[in-house]
Amino acid sequence: MKYFKLYSNCFLVEGHKKHIICDVQRGEIFIIPLALSKIVDDTFKVSMEVINNIPDDLIKSKIKEVIEFLITHELGHLCDNPNSFPEINKHWESPEIINNCIICMDNNSSLDLADIYNQLTELKCKFLELRMEDIETFINCNKNLNDTFIRNIDLYIKFNEKITTFNFVKFLHENQRIGKVVIFSTPKDIANSLNYERVFFIENNITNIHCGKIHENSFSVNIDLFMESQFHNSCLNRKISIDAEGNIKNCPSMSESFGNIKDTTLAEAIEKPNFKKYWNINKDKIHVCKDCEFRYICTDCRAYTEDPEDILSKPLKCGYNPYTGEWSEWSTNPLKQKAIDFYGMREIID
Amino acid sequence: MGNQDTLNLYSILKSLPVNYYLLSYKNKTSEKNNMLRVAPFSRYKSSKSKCMRSHKPISKLL
């Protein structure tokens, strides 16, 4: 007797309007209408023989069509004993005390990057994002990165005239840890004329208030995020940031500070009350998101929410409505206007 | 697996607009039947290809 079973790396995630199957091994998702997902959900309990005996030919053919689709796309298989294929354990652990860090610097900042790199190494931090006004600031300190755990650095640099003659090919070759460089506030004609691999020239200005945009392009389908999201906040879990004044925060877009890097170590800041208060807010606890089928592949935002007074409110800059299954422009949603004014972000959307 | 299982599955399907959905989609297209297999499912690619070494975006500035 044959039974249909989804492969263990393919997870059915239920939303209010739609369900998805996440293939976390291949990094793909398949959106499935609610009615059809029930078939996937229930075939495990019902053998193909039973399905073949369904008296209604139309329903029978539709069920077999769905199963054929899933098998064709290698999302599941037929087997004699489904219990021989146990589910992947969703328990998630990480040896990193801090996984990623964002450091913001302006021309008035006096941060000791070498010391911060050393502290991040002690915390086993692997990913770094630097927001700077001048690429020279990074170059002057990059040799200190050699002895760190940092695996990837994303650079956000404000455009200046020196950028036009800067040798990015040589720079990226000598700094293999850099994943991408984003040059913002670039004049349009220059943005169109420069073309380097892993370097993106953006015309718009980028500040902390621009963060938190949620759209399909930022979805990440992989087993690490899928499992982490089951229990933890997909953005703030094991994140730390330092703003241009040296204040240690959960996120540069947030106001709450846990000390200044001049007199507080990162390790001390992490142990302060409330620093970890967002870490375990997973999407299943957040209003609206808990009914969204994308909740385990989407990275959250707690800095800008629809209701600034509610720690569990939906991210402000998400335009997806899981109750209709449709995307819309978040900034024109009448229900978000109060929060937009509260955060003073009217100028970035008009 | 017995009749009860068949009934459970059958009652679930009966209570859901499976036929309605499929047929309504079919009516909207003049394509062959095999379009049905693709239509209810859509596929997204992971953002892994966007210069990302981390398992998730560190920020969402762009």
XYZ file of C-alpha atoms in Angstrom:
412
model
C 0.000 0.000 0.000
C 1.468 3.367 -1.054
C 1.218 6.636 0.839
C 2.172 10.123 -0.277
C 4.640 11.945 1.980
C 6.312 15.326 1.661
C 10.094 15.126 1.824
C 11.437 16.067 5.237
C 13.078 19.214 3.862
C 9.734 20.431 2.499
C 7.561 22.126 5.108
C 3.925 23.042 4.735
C 3.290 26.463 6.310
C -0.310 27.443 6.817
C -1.497 30.976 6.202
C -4.979 32.400 6.497
C -5.623 32.606 2.763
C -2.842 30.526 1.261
C -0.413 27.881 2.323
C 3.113 27.412 1.092
C 5.498 24.519 0.836
C 9.018 25.650 1.723
C 11.752 23.577 0.138
C 14.500 24.711 2.497
C 17.127 22.620 0.749
C 16.673 24.126 -2.703
C 15.599 27.559 -1.504
C 12.222 27.601 -3.177
C 8.651 28.039 -2.065
C 5.469 26.908 -3.739
C 2.313 28.823 -2.979
C -0.683 26.576 -2.656
C -4.310 27.625 -2.402
C -5.913 26.710 0.869
C -8.162 24.015 -0.545
C -5.361 22.152 -2.262
C -3.046 22.290 0.712
C -5.576 20.254 2.654
C -4.917 17.473 0.214
C -1.190 17.592 0.938
C -1.890 17.678 4.627
C -4.223 14.713 4.607
C -2.714 12.331 2.088
C -0.196 11.224 4.670
C -3.003 9.541 6.520
C -4.650 8.079 3.441
C -3.169 5.506 1.090
C -3.256 5.819 -2.670
C -5.540 2.808 -2.669
C -8.113 4.735 -0.670
C -7.764 7.695 -3.013
C -8.268 5.398 -5.998
C -11.528 4.210 -4.453
C -13.035 7.693 -4.070
C -16.332 7.461 -5.943
C -16.284 11.018 -7.279
C -14.080 10.907 -10.386
C -13.541 14.652 -10.503
C -12.321 14.908 -6.912
C -10.196 11.810 -7.356
C -8.548 13.215 -10.481
C -7.828 16.535 -8.748
C -6.185 14.835 -5.779
C -4.040 12.720 -8.073
C -3.173 15.792 -10.086
C -1.885 17.570 -6.972
C 0.115 14.523 -5.912
C 1.565 14.233 -9.393
C 2.580 17.902 -9.281
C 4.294 17.458 -5.932
C 6.156 14.360 -7.092
C 7.168 15.998 -10.396
C 8.648 18.961 -8.533
C 10.380 16.603 -6.096
C 8.501 17.910 -3.079
C 7.281 14.504 -1.982
C 7.186 10.846 -2.831
C 5.145 7.677 -2.557
C 6.265 5.221 0.083
C 5.089 2.042 1.790
C 5.561 3.277 5.341
C 5.494 7.055 5.923
C 6.674 6.566 9.503
C 10.039 5.460 8.087
C 10.648 9.093 7.117
C 10.642 11.098 10.358
C 10.379 14.854 10.340
C 13.438 17.043 10.771
C 13.821 18.172 14.366
C 13.045 21.879 14.509
C 15.197 22.497 17.550
C 17.573 25.406 16.880
C 20.859 26.195 18.573
C 23.789 28.408 17.741
C 27.264 28.693 19.250
C 27.297 32.412 18.450
C 26.537 34.810 21.288
C 26.017 37.475 18.637
C 25.408 36.543 15.002
C 25.427 39.937 13.321
C 26.333 43.523 14.055
C 25.546 46.875 12.464
C 27.938 49.773 13.013
C 27.020 53.287 11.923
C 29.651 55.990 11.573
C 29.667 59.581 10.420
C 32.497 62.062 10.046
C 32.203 63.033 13.715
C 32.347 59.460 15.050
C 35.312 58.441 17.128
C 34.670 54.695 17.331
C 37.660 52.442 17.835
C 36.870 49.892 15.119
C 39.866 47.690 15.978
C 38.629 47.290 19.549
C 35.059 46.657 18.383
C 36.287 43.951 15.996
C 38.076 42.258 18.927
C 34.930 42.389 21.054
C 32.857 40.958 18.210
C 35.312 38.096 17.856
C 34.858 37.213 21.515
C 31.125 37.102 20.856
C 31.715 34.898 17.776
C 29.979 37.400 15.516
C 29.992 36.309 11.870
C 28.262 39.051 9.918
C 28.931 42.755 9.918
C 27.232 45.712 8.285
C 29.040 49.036 8.226
C 27.311 52.306 7.357
C 29.852 55.033 6.726
C 30.282 58.395 5.088
C 33.712 57.613 3.701
C 35.249 54.384 2.450
C 38.640 55.482 3.815
C 37.347 54.897 7.347
C 36.953 51.235 6.555
C 40.270 50.920 4.707
C 42.179 52.372 7.663
C 40.915 49.609 9.938
C 40.402 46.632 7.665
C 43.693 44.922 8.534
C 42.291 44.320 12.010
C 39.671 42.053 10.469
C 42.143 39.304 9.666
C 41.980 37.711 13.106
C 38.218 37.925 13.519
C 35.355 35.480 12.999
C 33.737 37.871 10.526
C 32.709 35.988 7.419
C 30.920 38.738 5.566
C 30.836 42.522 5.576
C 28.284 44.664 3.798
C 29.332 48.263 3.304
C 26.937 51.188 2.914
C 28.894 54.271 1.863
C 27.608 57.740 1.096
C 28.651 58.965 -2.345
C 31.478 61.475 -2.635
C 33.605 62.568 -5.563
C 36.453 60.187 -4.656
C 34.146 57.264 -5.369
C 34.188 57.983 -9.114
C 37.901 57.201 -9.353
C 38.053 54.561 -6.640
C 39.441 51.191 -7.755
C 36.667 48.857 -6.608
C 38.078 45.863 -8.467
C 41.331 46.015 -6.513
C 39.506 46.876 -3.288
C 37.156 43.872 -3.486
C 39.983 41.570 -4.505
C 41.978 42.597 -1.443
C 38.938 42.437 0.859
C 37.339 39.094 0.172
C 35.154 39.336 3.256
C 33.119 42.083 1.644
C 29.895 40.702 0.234
C 28.550 43.887 -1.280
C 29.132 47.618 -1.341
C 26.175 49.961 -1.616
C 26.965 53.548 -2.599
C 23.951 55.697 -1.808
C 23.025 59.286 -2.724
C 24.773 58.748 -6.049
C 23.983 61.292 -8.812
C 21.865 59.640 -11.491
C 24.333 60.047 -14.380
C 27.172 58.572 -12.308
C 24.992 55.725 -11.027
C 24.227 54.783 -14.617
C 27.820 54.987 -15.802
C 29.560 52.932 -13.122
C 29.309 49.166 -13.180
C 31.162 46.833 -10.844
C 30.319 43.388 -9.631
C 29.054 43.434 -6.013
C 28.925 47.255 -6.001
C 25.507 48.885 -6.171
C 25.037 52.573 -6.865
C 21.768 53.857 -5.424
C 20.387 57.327 -6.154
C 18.324 57.522 -2.984
C 19.680 58.582 0.344
C 19.855 55.843 2.997
C 19.484 56.533 6.691
C 18.357 54.422 9.626
C 14.747 55.421 9.034
C 14.849 53.743 5.616
C 15.283 50.311 7.195
C 12.584 47.702 7.766
C 11.185 47.326 4.252
C 9.538 43.966 3.844
C 8.892 42.579 0.391
C 9.147 39.321 -1.477
C 12.692 40.024 -2.637
C 13.931 39.966 0.933
C 12.541 36.507 1.662
C 15.233 33.953 2.428
C 14.351 30.302 2.018
C 16.889 28.205 3.877
C 16.910 25.808 6.777
C 18.840 28.158 9.084
C 16.310 30.975 8.943
C 13.339 28.601 8.845
C 14.420 26.907 12.067
C 15.581 30.076 13.813
C 12.232 31.699 13.029
C 10.344 28.914 14.783
C 11.509 30.209 18.164
C 13.258 33.534 17.698
C 12.844 36.935 16.156
C 14.130 36.706 12.622
C 15.737 40.154 12.688
C 16.833 40.972 16.221
C 17.835 37.582 17.573
C 21.563 37.789 18.376
C 21.916 41.169 16.711
C 23.776 44.139 18.180
C 24.418 47.580 16.789
C 26.422 50.677 17.544
C 25.216 54.047 16.329
C 27.356 56.983 15.211
C 27.517 58.357 18.779
C 28.666 55.011 20.158
C 25.354 53.989 21.718
C 24.910 50.218 21.887
C 21.443 49.165 20.716
C 19.444 46.239 19.424
C 19.117 48.018 16.084
C 20.316 51.410 14.830
C 16.722 52.399 14.054
C 15.689 51.955 17.691
C 16.092 54.603 20.363
C 16.783 52.470 23.453
C 20.481 52.447 24.390
C 22.233 49.894 26.590
C 25.346 51.955 27.232
C 28.013 53.659 25.194
C 30.897 51.756 23.620
C 33.286 54.252 25.244
C 32.498 52.907 28.715
C 30.533 49.703 28.162
C 31.673 46.542 26.438
C 29.378 44.759 24.020
C 29.353 41.730 26.333
C 28.210 43.931 29.241
C 25.473 45.516 27.140
C 24.064 42.135 26.117
C 23.631 41.145 29.770
C 21.700 44.297 30.653
C 17.982 43.885 31.419
C 15.788 44.110 28.330
C 18.586 43.750 25.774
C 17.273 40.314 24.831
C 13.580 41.168 25.171
C 12.986 40.934 21.407
C 15.051 37.814 20.797
C 12.242 35.331 21.436
C 9.429 37.239 19.761
C 8.908 34.911 16.856
C 6.412 35.517 14.081
C 3.866 33.238 15.716
C 3.520 35.854 18.468
C 3.186 38.908 16.218
C -0.266 40.164 15.255
C -1.191 39.481 11.621
C 2.214 37.856 10.934
C 1.057 34.812 12.886
C -1.512 34.200 10.141
C 0.946 34.781 7.289
C 2.266 31.895 5.231
C 5.618 33.667 4.761
C 6.318 33.972 8.497
C 9.302 31.596 8.592
C 11.117 32.992 5.538
C 10.580 36.697 6.223
C 12.816 38.858 8.408
C 10.853 40.851 10.938
C 11.109 44.503 11.965
C 10.483 45.665 15.548
C 11.850 49.186 15.033
C 8.885 50.396 12.977
C 5.526 48.823 13.727
C 1.919 49.675 12.926
C 1.231 50.378 16.596
C 4.359 51.859 18.204
C 2.892 51.170 21.649
C 2.447 47.452 21.018
C 5.603 45.320 21.068
C 3.751 42.599 19.128
C 2.407 44.840 16.378
C 2.871 44.028 12.685
C 5.888 45.590 10.898
C 4.896 49.015 9.547
C 6.636 48.623 6.194
C 4.991 45.356 5.213
C 2.347 45.680 2.520
C 1.185 42.076 2.572
C -2.240 41.184 3.878
C -2.423 37.462 4.695
C -6.209 37.713 5.031
C -6.601 38.646 1.374
C -3.370 37.115 0.077
C -2.491 40.360 -1.696
C 0.371 42.852 -1.640
C -0.227 46.595 -1.640
C 1.836 49.744 -1.097
C 2.318 50.014 2.672
C 2.908 53.771 2.749
C -0.540 54.615 1.341
C -2.444 52.342 3.699
C -4.769 54.655 5.712
C -4.314 52.506 8.821
C -0.562 53.133 8.825
C -0.623 56.935 8.508
C -0.647 57.551 12.252
C 2.459 55.418 12.746
C 4.182 57.050 9.761
C 3.691 60.427 11.431
C 4.753 59.034 14.814
C 8.103 57.891 13.396
C 8.518 61.098 11.371
C 9.022 59.222 8.129
C 6.606 61.274 6.024
C 9.472 62.873 4.098
C 10.914 59.550 2.957
C 7.671 58.358 1.409
C 6.304 61.552 -0.171
C -7.136 2.414 6.187
C -10.843 1.895 6.044
C -14.062 3.519 5.067
C -13.797 6.031 7.898
C -10.580 7.436 6.395
C -12.209 7.666 3.012
C -15.126 9.476 4.547
C -12.853 11.875 6.433
C -10.934 12.820 3.311
C -14.074 12.974 1.236
C -15.867 15.192 3.735
C -12.909 17.549 3.926
C -12.774 17.867 0.184
C -16.496 18.250 -0.101
C -16.403 21.095 2.395
C -13.704 22.937 0.501
C -13.978 24.761 -2.782
C -11.503 22.478 -4.562
C -13.662 21.924 -7.559
C -14.825 25.479 -7.588
C -11.300 26.813 -7.514
C -9.964 24.575 -10.217
C -12.939 24.914 -12.467
C -13.113 28.649 -12.040
C -9.464 28.889 -12.981
C -10.000 26.605 -15.938
C -12.799 28.822 -17.163
C -10.524 31.844 -17.091
C -8.025 30.292 -19.454
C -8.250 28.776 -22.843
C -5.082 26.809 -22.297
C -4.879 23.073 -22.145
C -5.644 21.150 -19.017
C -2.027 20.906 -17.996
C -2.077 24.595 -17.136
C -4.032 23.549 -14.090
C -0.963 21.958 -12.627
C 1.012 25.147 -12.703
C -1.697 27.654 -12.012
C -2.537 26.924 -8.392
C 1.124 26.789 -7.472
C 3.567 29.572 -7.965
C 7.228 29.381 -7.340
C 9.559 31.838 -5.654
C 13.310 31.767 -5.841
C 15.323 32.354 -2.737
C 17.180 35.629 -2.416
C 20.384 33.688 -1.918
C 21.758 34.929 -5.217
C 21.893 38.558 -4.090
C 25.443 38.631 -2.781
C 24.267 37.230 0.528
C 26.465 34.956 2.579
C 24.340 35.177 5.690
C 21.213 33.070 6.014
C 19.145 36.253 6.242
C 19.470 39.940 5.411
C 21.197 41.844 8.224
C 19.139 44.935 7.434
C 16.331 45.884 5.078
C 17.483 49.257 3.808
C 16.961 48.661 0.088
